[in-house]
Amino acid sequence: QLSLFRLTVKTPFRTSHSSVDSKEMKKFQLLAHKWWDEEGEYSALHSMNDIRVPFIRDTLLSMGSNYHMGNPLSGVKILDVGCGGGLLSEPLGRLGASVTGIDPLEDNIRTADRHKSFDPVLAKRIQYKSSSLEEIVEESVETFDVIVASEVVEHVADLEMFIRCCSQVLKPEGSLFITTINRTQLSYALGIVVAEKIMGIVPEGTHEWEKFVPPEELEHLLESNGFSVKTMKGMLYNPLSSSWSWVESMSLNYAVHAVKSGAQGQSGPTDAPSETDIQQRSATAG
Amino acid sequence: SSAAMAAVRGRAVLAPLGPRFRPGPRTPLRSAASAAPPLYDVVVSGGGMVGSAMAAALGHDIHFHDKKIALLEAGPRKEYDHMPDTYSNRVSSISPGSATLLSSFGAWDHVCSLRLKPFQRMQVWDACSEALIIFEKDDLDDMGYIVENDVIMSALTKQLDAVADRVEVFYRSRAVGYTWPLPSHSCDTSPWVQIELADGRRLQTKLLIGADGHNSVVRKEAEIKNIEHQYDQSAVVATLHLSEATDNNVAWQRFLPTGPIALLPLSDTASSLVWSTSHEHASELLAMDEESFVDSINSAFWSNINHSDFIDTAGAIFRSAISFLKPSGTAVRQLPPSVAKVDPESRAMFPLGMGHATEYVQHRVALIGDAAHRVHPLAGQGVNLGFGDIACLAHHLSAAAFNGSDLGSLKHLLKFETERQRHNVSLIAATDVLKRLYSTRLAPLVLLRTWGLQVTNALPPVKVRI
C-alpha cells in the first residue's frame, strides 16, 4: 500500500513544485521498518554517525560559547530534514539538543517515534513530524539554530527551493550541515554499481546518479541563496571495516558546513541563474 | 537476489554478529509504560573492587555527567572509617598502571592517606636450581604497591559517595534474573536489559556490565562459554611479622615444586604471605600450630632440599657462559627476610583456578574482571587485569557517550573486547604455562626454566616487557 505523499504544497515561491519526489518516497516505503537494524540495509548510515555526529558536534562547539557538562549540544534547536527512522536525530538528542525530525514518509516517522519512545530522555528532546520542508516553513520562520540534511539533497526534486526553505527556517548565522554524493564517473562506478548492485551496501535503486550533486553546484546554490560555505570535505566508506573516514577527495561522498548570513541581505553574490543552471535543474526536477 | 547480494557483502568477511544477539521468548513490554521499571544508562553487577571501580570511573567521567548509573552489590555496605591496627590478610599487588586509573577519579589519594607499601624490586627464583630473576626499574621508581583490599574498597566507597547524584549503589541487592532484549530491528518489545532483584524490584538498563566474579551470573545467563580449569592448588594467606625491621621494599617469590610461595611487603616489620600449594598441604598449614607454620615458611624460603648436583652445576656453567655476553645481567642476589611470627587469626585458604570467557561482550552486555578472566596469583596480576579492563571500557564508553551513541551498541563494545583479549590472553596463557612448568622436579624441565629464567634476567628488553 502506498503511503500518503504530498505533491502540491503551499510555498511562498512556487506553487507547482515541491522538494519532495514521489518516486523517491516509494523506494523508502518498502524499507520503513529496517532503519534500526544496525547490520541490515541501513548499516552504512549507522556507521556514518561515527563521523557526521562528531563533525556537527565539534563545529557547533567551536562556534558556541557555553558548554554544558555531559550535554554538549544543550540548548541547540536542530531540524533534521529527511530524518528517516531517526538515525541521526537520536545521537543529536542524546548530546542535549532539541531536535525536530521531519520526513515526508509517515511510516518512517512512525518507526522513529516508536524507537525513541522507550527512552524517556529522547522522547522529550525529539519531536517527529510527517511533513515536507515547505510545509513547516510558515510556522517555523527563523526558528532553528541548526539544520542537518544528511543524505537527503540527492533525493529532492528542486534543490534550490530546498535551500531557500532552509534559509527561511534558520536563524541568522545559523548552521546548515549537508552530506551527499558527488556526480562523477567514480560515484557511478562505486556508488551505484558496486554499492548497490554488487555489494548491497545500499539497497538497490536507492540512488539515481543523475540526481547526485557536484560540490561546485551545491556551493554555488548555497552562496547565491544567503549562505556562506565554511567547510567542504570528502568522506569515504570502507566496506570491509564498515567504517567511514574523512578524505581529501570529494569525488564520492562529501560533507558541507554553511552558515546563513546574519544581515537581512545575502552574504554571497546574487547571480541570475545561468542557462546551464536552468537546464541542469529542469533535468533533475521531478 | 538481495539475499545473494547480502552473502557477498564485505561485512560477511568479518565475524558475524548474529550469535551475539540473543533471541528468546521474552515478555514484551509496552513502550509508554505506566509501570515501567526505572531505566539506567549503565548497571554494574557486582560491588567488589573491580565493579566499584568501574562505577566510580564512569561516575566521574565528564561525558557521563547527566547519565544514570547503578551498582548492584549483594552484600551490605561496609564502613571503613578507620583501619584496624592489624593488617588484613587479603592484599593485592597494584601496578603503576592501576594506580594511575585509581587516581584518575581521585581514589588513589585516599589509598595513600590510609596505608600502602611501595616496592622497588621483585626477586623471583627457583627452588630447584637457584636460577634467579630480579625485576627493578632503571630509575628506581616504584614497581608496584602492596595494598590491602579493604583499603582499596574504602577509597572506592568514598569516591562513589562523591558522585551519589549520578551513581546509585544498591546494597543487599542480588540480581536473580536477567531478560535480554530481542535484536534491535524488531521494535515492539523493550530494547533494554531487564533486571530482577531478589526482593522483586526491577531495573532496566541500556548496558549491563558484569563484574560479579569468576562464577559470574551475568556470564552464565548470557550463555557466554567459559574455558575454566580448577588447579589442584589452594592459596594460603596470612599476615606475618618479620624477625627484624628492614626496608622491606622487595617482593619475594620462590618457586617450589609444590607451588610458588610469595612474601609481599606491608610495612618495615610485616609482610603478607601468599603460598600456593596442594590442597592437602594447604589444610595442614592451616591446622598446624603457629610455630610450626612459621618454621615451614622460613624453610620454604631458605632450604636447599630441592637442589640436585646436576642442576646446580649445569646452572652455574650456563651462568658463567652468559656472563661473557651481558655482565650486567647477573645481578646481586638478596636474601629474603626471615619470619618470626604470624598474626593469630590471619591464616586462611582458598582454592585456585583459571578461567577465560570466550566472549567479553554481547549486545548490551560487557564482562570485566574475574567474570571475564581468572588467573593464578603467581604473577600478581589478577586485579590489575580487572583495572586494565576498566580503563579500556571506560575510555570507549566515554567516547561513545560524547558521540551520542547508544551505550549498549556492540560497535564500541567489540573494540573493548578486541583490545583486552589481545592483552589478556597472552598473559593468562603465560601464567598458566608458568604454573605448570614450575610444578615439577623433572630435570629437563627444571633446566629449561632455569636457563629461561637466567636468559630473561640477563636481557633487559625482555624484562622490561614483563
Coordinates of N, CA, C and O in Angstrom, one line a residue, chain B residues 99-116 151 154-156 158-159:
Chain B
A99 N 47.4 2.1 39.6 CA 47.4 3.3 40.4 C 47.0 4.5 39.6 O 46.3 5.4 40.1
T100 N 47.4 4.6 38.4 CA 47.0 5.7 37.5 C 45.5 5.7 37.3 O 44.9 6.8 37.4
L101 N 44.9 4.6 37.1 CA 43.5 4.5 36.9 C 42.8 5.0 38.2 O 41.9 5.8 38.1
L102 N 43.2 4.5 39.3 CA 42.6 4.9 40.6 C 42.7 6.4 40.8 O 41.8 7.0 41.4
S103 N 43.8 6.9 40.4 CA 44.0 8.4 40.7 C 43.2 9.2 39.7 O 42.9 10.4 40.0
S104 N 42.8 8.6 38.6 CA 42.0 9.4 37.6 C 40.7 9.8 38.1 O 40.0 10.7 37.6
F105 N 40.1 9.1 39.1 CA 38.9 9.5 39.7 C 39.1 9.8 41.2 O 38.1 9.6 42.0
G106 N 40.3 10.1 41.6 CA 40.5 10.6 43.0 C 40.6 9.5 44.1 O 40.7 9.8 45.2
A107 N 40.7 8.2 43.7 CA 40.7 7.2 44.7 C 42.1 6.9 45.3 O 42.3 6.5 46.4
W108 N 43.1 7.2 44.5 CA 44.5 6.8 44.9 C 44.9 7.7 46.1 O 45.6 7.2 46.9
D109 N 44.5 8.9 46.1 CA 44.8 9.8 47.2 C 44.3 9.2 48.5 O 45.0 9.3 49.5
H110 N 43.1 8.7 48.5 CA 42.6 8.0 49.7 C 43.4 6.9 50.1 O 43.7 6.7 51.3
V111 N 43.8 6.0 49.1 CA 44.7 4.9 49.4 C 45.9 5.3 50.1 O 46.4 4.8 51.1
C112 N 46.6 6.3 49.5 CA 47.8 6.8 50.1 C 47.7 7.4 51.5 O 48.6 7.2 52.3
S113 N 46.5 8.0 51.8 CA 46.3 8.5 53.1 C 46.0 7.4 54.1 O 46.1 7.7 55.3
L114 N 45.5 6.3 53.7 CA 45.3 5.2 54.6 C 46.6 4.4 54.8 O 47.3 4.7 55.7
R115 N 46.8 3.4 54.0 CA 48.1 2.8 54.1 C 48.4 1.9 52.9 O 47.5 1.3 52.3
L116 N 49.7 1.9 52.4 CA 50.1 1.0 51.3 C 51.6 0.9 51.4 O 52.2 1.6 52.2
V151 N 41.5 -1.5 52.1 CA 41.9 -0.1 51.8 C 41.4 0.4 50.5 O 40.9 1.5 50.3
S154 N 37.7 0.9 50.7 CA 37.4 2.2 51.4 C 37.5 3.4 50.5 O 36.6 4.3 50.5
A155 N 38.6 3.4 49.7 CA 38.8 4.5 48.8 C 37.7 4.6 47.8 O 37.2 5.7 47.4
L156 N 37.3 3.4 47.2 CA 36.3 3.4 46.2 C 35.0 3.8 46.7 O 34.2 4.6 46.1
K158 N 34.4 5.9 49.1 CA 34.4 7.3 49.3 C 34.2 8.0 47.9 O 33.4 9.0 47.9
Q159 N 34.8 7.6 46.9 CA 34.6 8.2 45.6 C 33.3 8.0 45.0 O 32.8 8.8 44.2

